[in-house]
mmCIF file of C-alpha atoms in Angstrom:
data_model
loop_
_atom_site.group_PDB
_atom_site.id
_atom_site.type_symbol
_atom_site.label_atom_id
_atom_site.label_comp_id
_atom_site.label_asym_id
_atom_site.label_seq_id
_atom_site.Cartn_x
_atom_site.Cartn_y
_atom_site.Cartn_z
ATOM 1 C CA MET Q 1023 -31.817 -12.175 -4.196
ATOM 2 C CA VAL Q 1024 -30.371 -15.207 -2.450
ATOM 3 C CA PHE Q 1025 -30.578 -18.941 -2.742
ATOM 4 C CA SER Q 1026 -31.743 -20.710 0.379
ATOM 5 C CA ILE Q 1027 -30.631 -24.274 -0.183
ATOM 6 C CA ASP Q 1028 -31.652 -27.155 2.058
ATOM 7 C CA PHE Q 1029 -29.032 -29.853 1.598
ATOM 8 C CA PRO Q 1030 -29.753 -33.505 2.379
ATOM 9 C CA VAL Q 1031 -27.620 -34.460 5.388
ATOM 10 C CA SER Q 1032 -25.658 -36.989 3.322
ATOM 11 C CA PHE Q 1033 -24.554 -34.255 0.918
ATOM 12 C CA HIS Q 1034 -23.584 -31.452 3.295
ATOM 13 C CA ASN Q 1035 -22.854 -31.017 6.962
ATOM 14 C CA CYS Q 1036 -24.780 -27.769 7.206
ATOM 15 C CA ALA Q 1037 -28.554 -27.938 7.134
ATOM 16 C CA ARG Q 1038 -28.858 -24.581 5.406
ATOM 17 C CA MET Q 1039 -26.657 -22.285 3.347
ATOM 18 C CA ILE Q 1040 -27.387 -18.810 1.991
ATOM 19 C CA ILE Q 1041 -25.787 -18.036 -1.380
ATOM 20 C CA LEU Q 1042 -26.278 -15.121 -3.787
ATOM 21 C CA ASP Q 1043 -28.045 -16.249 -6.952
ATOM 22 C CA PRO Q 1044 -26.141 -15.946 -10.271
ATOM 23 C CA ILE Q 1045 -27.686 -12.570 -11.205
ATOM 24 C CA ASP Q 1046 -26.807 -10.927 -7.898
ATOM 25 C CA SER Q 1047 -23.475 -12.761 -7.823
ATOM 26 C CA ALA Q 1048 -22.604 -11.289 -11.218
ATOM 27 C CA GLU Q 1049 -23.409 -7.764 -10.075
ATOM 28 C CA PHE Q 1050 -21.445 -8.153 -6.844
ATOM 29 C CA ILE Q 1051 -18.411 -9.721 -8.519
ATOM 30 C CA SER Q 1052 -18.256 -7.214 -11.384
ATOM 31 C CA SER Q 1053 -18.621 -4.291 -8.952
ATOM 32 C CA ASN Q 1054 -15.628 -5.494 -6.942
ATOM 33 C CA ALA Q 1055 -13.429 -6.982 -9.674
ATOM 34 C CA THR Q 1056 -9.854 -5.743 -9.979
ATOM 35 C CA HIS Q 1057 -8.552 -8.064 -12.717
ATOM 36 C CA VAL Q 1058 -11.447 -7.924 -15.224
ATOM 37 C CA GLN Q 1059 -13.318 -4.934 -16.639
ATOM 38 C CA ILE Q 1060 -16.549 -4.604 -18.654
ATOM 39 C CA HIS Q 1061 -16.622 -2.002 -21.443
ATOM 40 C CA ALA Q 1062 -19.804 -0.270 -22.603
ATOM 41 C CA ASP Q 1063 -18.568 0.189 -26.184
ATOM 42 C CA GLY Q 1064 -17.962 -3.543 -26.485
ATOM 43 C CA VAL Q 1065 -21.421 -4.270 -25.092
ATOM 44 C CA GLU Q 1066 -22.916 -1.939 -27.700
ATOM 45 C CA LYS Q 1067 -20.979 -3.538 -30.552
ATOM 46 C CA LEU Q 1068 -21.939 -7.086 -29.674
ATOM 47 C CA ALA Q 1069 -25.563 -6.172 -28.918
ATOM 48 C CA HIS Q 1070 -25.951 -4.832 -32.468
ATOM 49 C CA LYS Q 1071 -24.481 -8.027 -33.887
ATOM 50 C CA ILE Q 1072 -26.832 -10.199 -31.839
ATOM 51 C CA LYS Q 1073 -29.836 -8.034 -32.723
ATOM 52 C CA ASN Q 1074 -29.099 -8.612 -36.405
ATOM 53 C CA ALA Q 1075 -28.733 -12.364 -35.854
ATOM 54 C CA LEU Q 1076 -32.054 -12.565 -34.009
ATOM 55 C CA CYS Q 1077 -33.859 -10.574 -36.682
ATOM 56 C CA SER Q 1078 -32.410 -12.732 -39.466
ATOM 57 C CA GLY Q 1079 -33.471 -15.922 -37.705
ATOM 58 C CA SER Q 1080 -29.933 -17.273 -37.388
ATOM 59 C CA ALA Q 1081 -29.982 -17.183 -33.580
ATOM 60 C CA GLY Q 1082 -33.515 -18.201 -32.665
ATOM 61 C CA VAL Q 1083 -34.666 -20.791 -30.149
ATOM 62 C CA GLU Q 1084 -35.695 -23.148 -32.944
ATOM 63 C CA ASN Q 1085 -32.043 -23.597 -33.931
ATOM 64 C CA TRP Q 1086 -31.361 -25.846 -30.930
ATOM 65 C CA LYS Q 1087 -33.220 -28.871 -32.311
ATOM 66 C CA SER Q 1088 -31.821 -28.376 -35.811
ATOM 67 C CA GLN Q 1089 -28.280 -29.252 -34.735
ATOM 68 C CA GLU Q 1090 -26.909 -32.651 -35.693
ATOM 69 C CA LEU Q 1091 -26.643 -34.302 -32.298
ATOM 70 C CA THR Q 1092 -29.351 -32.730 -30.152
ATOM 71 C CA PRO Q 1093 -32.767 -34.430 -29.920
ATOM 72 C CA SER Q 1094 -34.929 -33.460 -32.885
ATOM 73 C CA VAL Q 1095 -38.154 -34.282 -31.041
ATOM 74 C CA ALA Q 1096 -39.171 -32.687 -27.744
ATOM 75 C CA ASN Q 1097 -40.302 -35.721 -25.775
ATOM 76 C CA GLU Q 1098 -39.576 -37.618 -22.554
ATOM 77 C CA GLN Q 1099 -36.387 -39.146 -23.965
ATOM 78 C CA ALA Q 1100 -35.163 -35.655 -24.830
ATOM 79 C CA VAL Q 1101 -35.573 -34.663 -21.167
ATOM 80 C CA GLU Q 1102 -33.420 -37.567 -20.001
ATOM 81 C CA TRP Q 1103 -30.859 -36.877 -22.765
ATOM 82 C CA ILE Q 1104 -30.548 -33.268 -21.636
ATOM 83 C CA PHE Q 1105 -30.048 -34.325 -18.021
ATOM 84 C CA VAL Q 1106 -27.328 -36.869 -18.827
ATOM 85 C CA THR Q 1107 -25.403 -34.659 -21.246
ATOM 86 C CA ASP Q 1108 -25.513 -31.591 -18.999
ATOM 87 C CA LEU Q 1109 -24.573 -33.728 -16.016
ATOM 88 C CA LEU Q 1110 -21.341 -34.583 -17.867
ATOM 89 C CA ASN Q 1111 -20.876 -31.274 -19.691
ATOM 90 C CA PHE Q 1112 -17.530 -30.139 -18.299
ATOM 91 C CA SER Q 1113 -13.791 -29.944 -18.927
ATOM 92 C CA PHE Q 1114 -13.102 -31.142 -22.478
ATOM 93 C CA TRP Q 1115 -9.780 -29.375 -23.008
ATOM 94 C CA THR Q 1116 -6.539 -31.357 -22.941
ATOM 95 C CA ASP Q 1117 -3.077 -30.246 -21.882
ATOM 96 C CA SER Q 1118 -1.562 -31.400 -25.154
ATOM 97 C CA HIS Q 1119 -2.401 -33.030 -28.464
ATOM 98 C CA PRO Q 1120 -4.209 -35.111 -29.456
ATOM 99 C CA HIS Q 1121 -7.494 -33.509 -28.428
ATOM 100 C CA TYR Q 1122 -10.327 -35.763 -27.323
ATOM 101 C CA GLU Q 1123 -12.314 -36.826 -30.391
ATOM 102 C CA VAL Q 1124 -15.285 -39.127 -30.949
ATOM 103 C CA SER Q 1125 -16.245 -40.793 -34.215
ATOM 104 C CA PHE Q 1126 -19.978 -41.140 -34.813
ATOM 105 C CA GLY Q 1127 -22.020 -41.400 -37.981
ATOM 106 C CA GLY Q 1128 -18.940 -41.062 -40.153
ATOM 107 C CA LYS Q 1129 -17.881 -37.755 -38.573
ATOM 108 C CA ILE Q 1130 -15.364 -36.661 -35.956
ATOM 109 C CA TYR Q 1131 -16.532 -34.485 -33.067
ATOM 110 C CA THR Q 1132 -14.610 -32.569 -30.404
ATOM 111 C CA GLY Q 1133 -15.457 -30.806 -27.146
ATOM 112 C CA TYR Q 1134 -19.081 -30.794 -26.036
ATOM 113 C CA TRP Q 1135 -20.146 -32.318 -29.346
ATOM 114 C CA ALA Q 1136 -17.832 -35.268 -28.673
ATOM 115 C CA LEU Q 1137 -19.748 -35.878 -25.443
ATOM 116 C CA CYS Q 1138 -23.080 -35.762 -27.295
ATOM 117 C CA ALA Q 1139 -21.744 -38.064 -30.001
ATOM 118 C CA ALA Q 1140 -20.538 -40.589 -27.405
ATOM 119 C CA VAL Q 1141 -23.918 -40.606 -25.647
ATOM 120 C CA ASN Q 1142 -25.816 -40.993 -28.931
ATOM 121 C CA ARG Q 1143 -23.436 -43.724 -30.069
ATOM 122 C CA ALA Q 1144 -23.964 -45.663 -26.836
ATOM 123 C CA VAL Q 1145 -27.741 -45.455 -27.218
ATOM 124 C CA ASP Q 1146 -27.499 -46.598 -30.852
ATOM 125 C CA GLU Q 1147 -25.370 -49.537 -29.711
ATOM 126 C CA GLY Q 1148 -28.086 -50.656 -27.311
ATOM 127 C CA LEU Q 1149 -26.883 -49.288 -23.975
ATOM 128 C CA SER Q 1150 -29.749 -47.600 -22.099
ATOM 129 C CA LEU Q 1151 -27.544 -44.693 -21.082
ATOM 130 C CA LEU Q 1152 -30.556 -42.419 -20.595
ATOM 131 C CA ASP Q 1153 -32.138 -44.723 -18.010
ATOM 132 C CA ALA Q 1154 -31.171 -43.933 -14.411
ATOM 133 C CA ASN Q 1155 -31.863 -47.545 -13.428
ATOM 134 C CA VAL Q 1156 -29.044 -48.502 -15.795
ATOM 135 C CA TYR Q 1157 -26.464 -45.767 -15.297
ATOM 136 C CA LYS Q 1158 -26.678 -45.853 -11.494
ATOM 137 C CA ASP Q 1159 -24.790 -49.147 -11.763
ATOM 138 C CA ILE Q 1160 -22.594 -48.382 -14.772
ATOM 139 C CA SER Q 1161 -19.020 -49.608 -14.293
ATOM 140 C CA GLU Q 1162 -15.864 -47.617 -14.871
ATOM 141 C CA GLU Q 1163 -14.952 -49.980 -17.710
ATOM 142 C CA GLN Q 1164 -18.320 -49.352 -19.357
ATOM 143 C CA MET Q 1165 -17.727 -45.610 -19.054
ATOM 144 C CA LYS Q 1166 -14.341 -45.994 -20.728
ATOM 145 C CA TYR Q 1167 -15.993 -47.838 -23.591
ATOM 146 C CA VAL Q 1168 -18.859 -45.360 -23.928
ATOM 147 C CA PHE Q 1169 -16.429 -42.447 -24.132
ATOM 148 C CA ARG Q 1170 -13.744 -44.175 -26.203
ATOM 149 C CA SER Q 1171 -12.024 -41.789 -28.560
ATOM 150 C CA ALA Q 1172 -11.172 -41.924 -32.228
ATOM 151 C CA ASN Q 1173 -7.495 -41.163 -31.649
ATOM 152 C CA GLY Q 1174 -6.512 -42.992 -28.464
ATOM 153 C CA SER Q 1175 -6.917 -39.975 -26.186
ATOM 154 C CA GLU Q 1176 -9.068 -40.175 -23.059
ATOM 155 C CA ILE Q 1177 -11.826 -37.787 -22.116
ATOM 156 C CA PRO Q 1178 -10.565 -35.657 -19.197
ATOM 157 C CA LEU Q 1179 -11.821 -36.487 -15.700
ATOM 158 C CA LEU Q 1180 -13.250 -39.840 -16.778
ATOM 159 C CA LYS Q 1181 -13.387 -41.216 -13.235
ATOM 160 C CA GLU Q 1182 -15.127 -38.082 -11.979
ATOM 161 C CA ARG Q 1183 -17.693 -38.343 -14.786
ATOM 162 C CA TRP Q 1184 -18.313 -41.972 -13.875
ATOM 163 C CA MET Q 1185 -18.851 -41.137 -10.204
ATOM 164 C CA THR Q 1186 -21.059 -38.154 -11.079
ATOM 165 C CA LEU Q 1187 -23.255 -40.231 -13.380
ATOM 166 C CA GLN Q 1188 -23.593 -43.075 -10.878
ATOM 167 C CA GLU Q 1189 -24.437 -40.737 -8.013
ATOM 168 C CA ALA Q 1190 -27.068 -38.890 -10.042
ATOM 169 C CA GLY Q 1191 -28.612 -42.159 -11.191
ATOM 170 C CA LYS Q 1192 -28.906 -43.407 -7.623
ATOM 171 C CA THR Q 1193 -30.512 -40.130 -6.539
ATOM 172 C CA LEU Q 1194 -33.065 -40.276 -9.354
ATOM 173 C CA VAL Q 1195 -33.952 -43.878 -8.546
ATOM 174 C CA ASP Q 1196 -34.082 -43.392 -4.772
ATOM 175 C CA ARG Q 1197 -35.909 -40.059 -4.706
ATOM 176 C CA PHE Q 1198 -37.572 -39.419 -8.078
ATOM 177 C CA ASN Q 1199 -38.794 -42.788 -9.334
ATOM 178 C CA GLY Q 1200 -35.890 -43.015 -11.773
ATOM 179 C CA SER Q 1201 -36.749 -40.035 -13.972
ATOM 180 C CA PHE Q 1202 -35.532 -36.456 -14.195
ATOM 181 C CA MET Q 1203 -39.014 -35.489 -15.381
ATOM 182 C CA ASN Q 1204 -40.165 -35.879 -11.792
ATOM 183 C CA VAL Q 1205 -37.599 -33.293 -10.689
ATOM 184 C CA ILE Q 1206 -38.935 -30.861 -13.284
ATOM 185 C CA LYS Q 1207 -42.502 -31.403 -12.093
ATOM 186 C CA LEU Q 1208 -41.479 -30.265 -8.608
ATOM 187 C CA CYS Q 1209 -40.199 -26.902 -9.844
ATOM 188 C CA GLU Q 1210 -43.699 -25.630 -10.694
ATOM 189 C CA LYS Q 1211 -42.531 -24.034 -13.945
ATOM 190 C CA SER Q 1212 -39.925 -21.941 -12.127
ATOM 191 C CA ALA Q 1213 -36.402 -21.876 -13.556
ATOM 192 C CA LYS Q 1214 -35.073 -20.542 -10.274
ATOM 193 C CA LYS Q 1215 -36.680 -23.344 -8.294
ATOM 194 C CA LEU Q 1216 -35.265 -25.941 -10.696
ATOM 195 C CA LEU Q 1217 -31.783 -24.496 -10.089
ATOM 196 C CA GLU Q 1218 -32.356 -24.885 -6.363
ATOM 197 C CA LEU Q 1219 -33.539 -28.488 -6.773
ATOM 198 C CA LEU Q 1220 -30.492 -29.345 -8.886
ATOM 199 C CA CYS Q 1221 -28.160 -27.887 -6.263
ATOM 200 C CA GLN Q 1222 -30.053 -29.536 -3.431
ATOM 201 C CA TYR Q 1223 -30.060 -33.087 -4.743
ATOM 202 C CA PHE Q 1224 -27.133 -33.291 -7.190
ATOM 203 C CA PRO Q 1225 -23.825 -32.113 -5.667
ATOM 204 C CA SER Q 1226 -21.960 -31.715 -8.966
ATOM 205 C CA PHE Q 1227 -24.197 -28.760 -9.883
ATOM 206 C CA ARG Q 1228 -23.086 -26.711 -6.850
ATOM 207 C CA ASP Q 1229 -20.918 -24.292 -8.787
ATOM 208 C CA ASN Q 1230 -20.305 -21.848 -5.927
ATOM 209 C CA ALA Q 1231 -17.395 -19.861 -4.524
ATOM 210 C CA THR Q 1232 -16.483 -17.426 -1.772
ATOM 211 C CA TYR Q 1233 -15.523 -14.007 -3.158
ATOM 212 C CA LYS Q 1234 -14.602 -11.061 -0.926
ATOM 213 C CA GLY Q 1235 -16.159 -12.957 1.965
ATOM 214 C CA VAL Q 1236 -19.496 -13.453 0.191
ATOM 215 C CA GLN Q 1237 -20.956 -16.771 -1.008
ATOM 216 C CA VAL Q 1238 -21.604 -16.441 -4.752
ATOM 217 C CA SER Q 1239 -22.912 -18.840 -7.381
ATOM 218 C CA ILE Q 1240 -22.224 -19.230 -11.108
ATOM 219 C CA LEU Q 1241 -24.116 -22.500 -11.749
ATOM 220 C CA LYS Q 1242 -23.000 -22.996 -15.340
ATOM 221 C CA ARG Q 1243 -24.242 -26.574 -15.789
ATOM 222 C CA ALA Q 1244 -27.454 -26.130 -13.820
ATOM 223 C CA GLN Q 1245 -28.322 -23.048 -15.843
ATOM 224 C CA ILE Q 1246 -27.467 -24.627 -19.182
ATOM 225 C CA LEU Q 1247 -29.680 -27.580 -18.276
ATOM 226 C CA VAL Q 1248 -32.603 -25.191 -17.785
ATOM 227 C CA GLY Q 1249 -31.625 -23.409 -20.985
ATOM 228 C CA ASP Q 1250 -31.525 -26.651 -22.954
ATOM 229 C CA LEU Q 1251 -34.973 -27.644 -21.684
ATOM 230 C CA TRP Q 1252 -36.351 -24.238 -22.642
ATOM 231 C CA SER Q 1253 -34.716 -24.420 -26.078
ATOM 232 C CA CYS Q 1254 -35.674 -28.021 -26.820
ATOM 233 C CA PHE Q 1255 -39.316 -27.529 -25.844
ATOM 234 C CA GLU Q 1256 -39.388 -23.932 -27.141
ATOM 235 C CA GLY Q 1257 -40.737 -22.648 -23.856
ATOM 236 C CA LYS Q 1258 -43.567 -25.163 -23.632
ATOM 237 C CA GLY Q 1259 -44.260 -28.354 -21.656
ATOM 238 C CA PHE Q 1260 -41.137 -29.454 -19.791
ATOM 239 C CA GLY Q 1261 -39.447 -26.279 -21.066
ATOM 240 C CA GLU Q 1262 -42.013 -23.796 -19.782
ATOM 241 C CA PHE Q 1263 -40.623 -21.468 -17.113
ATOM 242 C CA HIS Q 1264 -42.417 -18.281 -16.084
ATOM 243 C CA ASP Q 1265 -39.137 -16.790 -14.847
ATOM 244 C CA ILE Q 1266 -36.765 -17.799 -17.652
ATOM 245 C CA ASP Q 1267 -35.160 -14.331 -17.478
ATOM 246 C CA GLN Q 1268 -33.691 -15.397 -14.120
ATOM 247 C CA ILE Q 1269 -31.283 -17.583 -16.094
ATOM 248 C CA THR Q 1270 -27.983 -15.872 -16.874
ATOM 249 C CA ALA Q 1271 -25.214 -16.920 -19.246
ATOM 250 C CA PHE Q 1272 -23.291 -20.185 -18.968
ATOM 251 C CA ALA Q 1273 -19.870 -19.027 -17.825
ATOM 252 C CA ASP Q 1274 -17.395 -21.559 -19.194
ATOM 253 C CA TYR Q 1275 -13.915 -21.193 -20.668
ATOM 254 C CA ARG Q 1276 -15.121 -20.237 -24.173
ATOM 255 C CA VAL Q 1277 -17.660 -17.436 -23.738
ATOM 256 C CA PRO Q 1278 -15.147 -15.111 -21.997
ATOM 257 C CA GLN Q 1279 -12.812 -15.519 -24.983
ATOM 258 C CA VAL Q 1280 -15.417 -14.116 -27.344
ATOM 259 C CA LEU Q 1281 -16.236 -11.270 -24.976
ATOM 260 C CA VAL Q 1282 -12.558 -10.286 -24.871
ATOM 261 C CA HIS Q 1283 -12.388 -10.555 -28.676
ATOM 262 C CA PHE Q 1284 -15.272 -8.090 -29.073
ATOM 263 C CA GLY Q 1285 -13.889 -5.726 -26.444
ATOM 264 C CA VAL Q 1286 -16.684 -6.428 -23.981
ATOM 265 C CA LEU Q 1287 -14.195 -7.669 -21.383
ATOM 266 C CA SER Q 1288 -10.555 -6.880 -20.765
ATOM 267 C CA TYR Q 1289 -8.052 -8.512 -18.407
ATOM 268 C CA ASP Q 1290 -5.387 -6.688 -16.439
ATOM 269 C CA LYS Q 1291 -1.710 -7.327 -17.138
ATOM 270 C CA HIS Q 1292 -1.328 -10.087 -14.547
ATOM 271 C CA LEU Q 1293 -4.389 -12.052 -15.657
ATOM 272 C CA THR Q 1294 -3.469 -11.609 -19.317
ATOM 273 C CA GLU Q 1295 -0.021 -13.080 -18.657
ATOM 274 C CA VAL Q 1296 -1.530 -16.004 -16.745
ATOM 275 C CA VAL Q 1297 -4.047 -16.817 -19.490
ATOM 276 C CA ARG Q 1298 -1.638 -16.334 -22.397
ATOM 277 C CA GLY Q 1299 0.975 -18.374 -20.567
ATOM 278 C CA GLY Q 1300 -1.402 -21.319 -20.303
ATOM 279 C CA GLU Q 1301 -1.162 -21.446 -16.519
ATOM 280 C CA GLN Q 1302 -3.963 -23.254 -14.739
ATOM 281 C CA ILE Q 1303 -6.196 -20.985 -12.665
ATOM 282 C CA GLU Q 1304 -7.631 -22.267 -9.407
ATOM 283 C CA ASN Q 1305 -11.343 -23.009 -9.382
ATOM 284 C CA GLY Q 1306 -12.948 -20.628 -6.894
ATOM 285 C CA GLY Q 1307 -9.946 -18.288 -6.777
ATOM 286 C CA ASP Q 1308 -10.358 -14.554 -7.367
ATOM 287 C CA LEU Q 1309 -9.011 -14.642 -10.933
ATOM 288 C CA GLU Q 1310 -11.409 -17.340 -12.047
ATOM 289 C CA VAL Q 1311 -14.397 -15.932 -10.176
ATOM 290 C CA GLU Q 1312 -13.843 -12.504 -11.726
ATOM 291 C CA ILE Q 1313 -13.620 -13.929 -15.257
ATOM 292 C CA ARG Q 1314 -16.839 -15.865 -14.808
ATOM 293 C CA GLY Q 1315 -18.752 -13.293 -12.759
ATOM 294 C CA CYS Q 1316 -17.923 -10.473 -15.165
ATOM 295 C CA THR Q 1317 -18.925 -12.754 -18.037
ATOM 296 C CA LEU Q 1318 -22.362 -13.170 -16.465
ATOM 297 C CA GLN Q 1319 -22.746 -9.441 -15.851
ATOM 298 C CA ALA Q 1320 -21.591 -8.578 -19.368
ATOM 299 C CA ILE Q 1321 -24.184 -10.905 -20.872
ATOM 300 C CA GLN Q 1322 -26.875 -9.324 -18.685
ATOM 301 C CA LEU Q 1323 -25.901 -5.914 -20.084
ATOM 302 C CA ILE Q 1324 -25.836 -7.261 -23.644
ATOM 303 C CA VAL Q 1325 -29.305 -8.775 -23.232
ATOM 304 C CA ARG Q 1326 -30.651 -5.496 -21.861
ATOM 305 C CA ARG Q 1327 -29.172 -3.468 -24.728
ATOM 306 C CA THR Q 1328 -30.247 -5.988 -27.377
ATOM 307 C CA LYS Q 1329 -33.830 -5.793 -26.121
ATOM 308 C CA GLN Q 1330 -33.673 -2.004 -26.394
ATOM 309 C CA LEU Q 1331 -32.405 -2.251 -29.974
ATOM 310 C CA LEU Q 1332 -35.169 -4.699 -30.884
ATOM 311 C CA SER Q 1333 -37.777 -2.392 -29.377
ATOM 312 C CA GLU Q 1334 -36.384 0.562 -31.309
ATOM 313 C CA ARG Q 1335 -36.489 -1.432 -34.520
ATOM 314 C CA ALA Q 1336 -40.031 -2.592 -33.795
ATOM 315 C CA GLU Q 1337 -41.139 1.038 -33.659
ATOM 316 C CA SER Q 1338 -39.810 1.761 -37.144
ATOM 317 C CA GLU Q 1339 -40.128 -1.625 -38.852
ATOM 318 C CA VAL Q 1340 -42.293 -4.694 -38.684
ATOM 319 C CA ILE Q 1341 -40.542 -7.462 -36.757
ATOM 320 C CA SER Q 1342 -42.271 -10.378 -35.148
ATOM 321 C CA ALA Q 1343 -43.249 -10.013 -31.502
ATOM 322 C CA PRO Q 1344 -41.625 -13.340 -30.528
ATOM 323 C CA ILE Q 1345 -38.202 -12.059 -31.603
ATOM 324 C CA ALA Q 1346 -38.390 -9.079 -29.271
ATOM 325 C CA ALA Q 1347 -39.969 -11.098 -26.478
ATOM 326 C CA THR Q 1348 -37.566 -14.043 -26.377
ATOM 327 C CA CYS Q 1349 -34.230 -12.260 -26.337
ATOM 328 C CA ASN Q 1350 -32.617 -13.629 -23.207
ATOM 329 C CA ALA Q 1351 -29.270 -14.778 -21.854
ATOM 330 C CA ILE Q 1352 -29.796 -18.280 -23.239
ATOM 331 C CA LEU Q 1353 -30.033 -17.102 -26.844
ATOM 332 C CA VAL Q 1354 -27.188 -14.628 -26.409
ATOM 333 C CA ASP Q 1355 -24.933 -17.259 -24.847
ATOM 334 C CA ASN Q 1356 -25.767 -19.759 -27.599
ATOM 335 C CA PHE Q 1357 -24.918 -17.156 -30.239
ATOM 336 C CA ILE Q 1358 -21.569 -16.384 -28.588
ATOM 337 C CA TRP Q 1359 -20.646 -20.037 -28.068
ATOM 338 C CA THR Q 1360 -21.509 -20.896 -31.678
ATOM 339 C CA TYR Q 1361 -19.618 -17.838 -32.939
ATOM 340 C CA ARG Q 1362 -16.495 -19.092 -31.228
ATOM 341 C CA ARG Q 1363 -16.903 -22.568 -32.792
ATOM 342 C CA ASN Q 1364 -17.206 -20.972 -36.229
ATOM 343 C CA HIS Q 1365 -14.277 -18.571 -35.745
ATOM 344 C CA ALA Q 1366 -12.023 -20.635 -33.488
ATOM 345 C CA ASP Q 1367 -8.671 -19.642 -35.002
ATOM 346 C CA VAL Q 1368 -9.386 -15.915 -34.858
ATOM 347 C CA ILE Q 1369 -10.809 -16.068 -31.337
ATOM 348 C CA ASP Q 1370 -7.973 -18.220 -29.981
ATOM 349 C CA LYS Q 1371 -5.395 -15.768 -31.348
ATOM 350 C CA SER Q 1372 -7.266 -12.847 -29.815
ATOM 351 C CA MET Q 1373 -7.254 -14.414 -26.340
ATOM 352 C CA PRO Q 1374 -6.717 -18.062 -25.367
ATOM 353 C CA MET Q 1375 -9.225 -19.713 -23.081
ATOM 354 C CA HIS Q 1376 -8.430 -19.678 -19.386
ATOM 355 C CA LYS Q 1377 -7.581 -23.110 -18.012
ATOM 356 C CA THR Q 1378 -9.349 -24.360 -14.909
ATOM 357 C CA ARG Q 1379 -9.757 -28.083 -14.359
ATOM 358 C CA CYS Q 1380 -12.995 -28.803 -12.500
ATOM 359 C CA LEU Q 1381 -16.408 -30.474 -12.708
ATOM 360 C CA PHE Q 1382 -18.370 -27.263 -13.099
ATOM 361 C CA TYR Q 1383 -17.490 -26.312 -16.697
#
């Protein structure tokens, strides 16, 4: 399946571009990869672990709203919060200490949670950071203050975040009456169509590359935005998508680490040396595309096997239908990402994250 994206003239010189969607991109990349391999025994091992987590209730969709910093109520403000945070959800790693940290509510947060804490802190302090009419005109100095750290470090790519936020705000105001909810309404409950709308109107979501002469897409932030809507609204209202299984994993720099740790992925000697040596890998280069594309394909295989395991268990035991029905790449990715947060030292020793500095993840 392909994306057929109509770009506004101001965003792209070409009127039309054909790009493989993330599912087909993953299959194409993994079939041609020379630096990354997927292993069936690792898929089996991790699928069993995820099946157990789903059955115990520790990895269900309801867990999203129970986290400290995510919206606890699925309402219109939650929609705008999800848009703003996923718009800026990229590149939190630093080249050296200290890491970027944010103090909020008496606690210190790092990584993605530092972003969420900074946004929530700004709202608590009276800045309407979830209102496109406000953030379309936000100044660079205001951005510095919003994302001020607890230790004097600066959030990476601050200027790029500022420009991304401003641009998105202007697009919402000019084209969608100032609200991301109006973008969602246009997608007609289709996750795939929402991905296309995000790529069409908001350039920073165009997480694409050319691999072996083929245009492929990973779309980490666009997909996680759809996933967050689905999770927050538990598949209803603004989170209802009839094709939610078209969403794949969110290929960042953390999920591949966990897949290597569990033996789902392996890197060849050259890529291993690059990653362990802390060298930066070019965004869109073969090494990076293979890591991310094989990550997507591996998660697709894990989802498929986990569903089989749940069906087998359902035949011999009583498990709730929703558990078997809602196993998808979103829940699997969330489990893996959370597992890494809870076992950071072990995972980091197993395989460091790959380093790519970009706006896409």
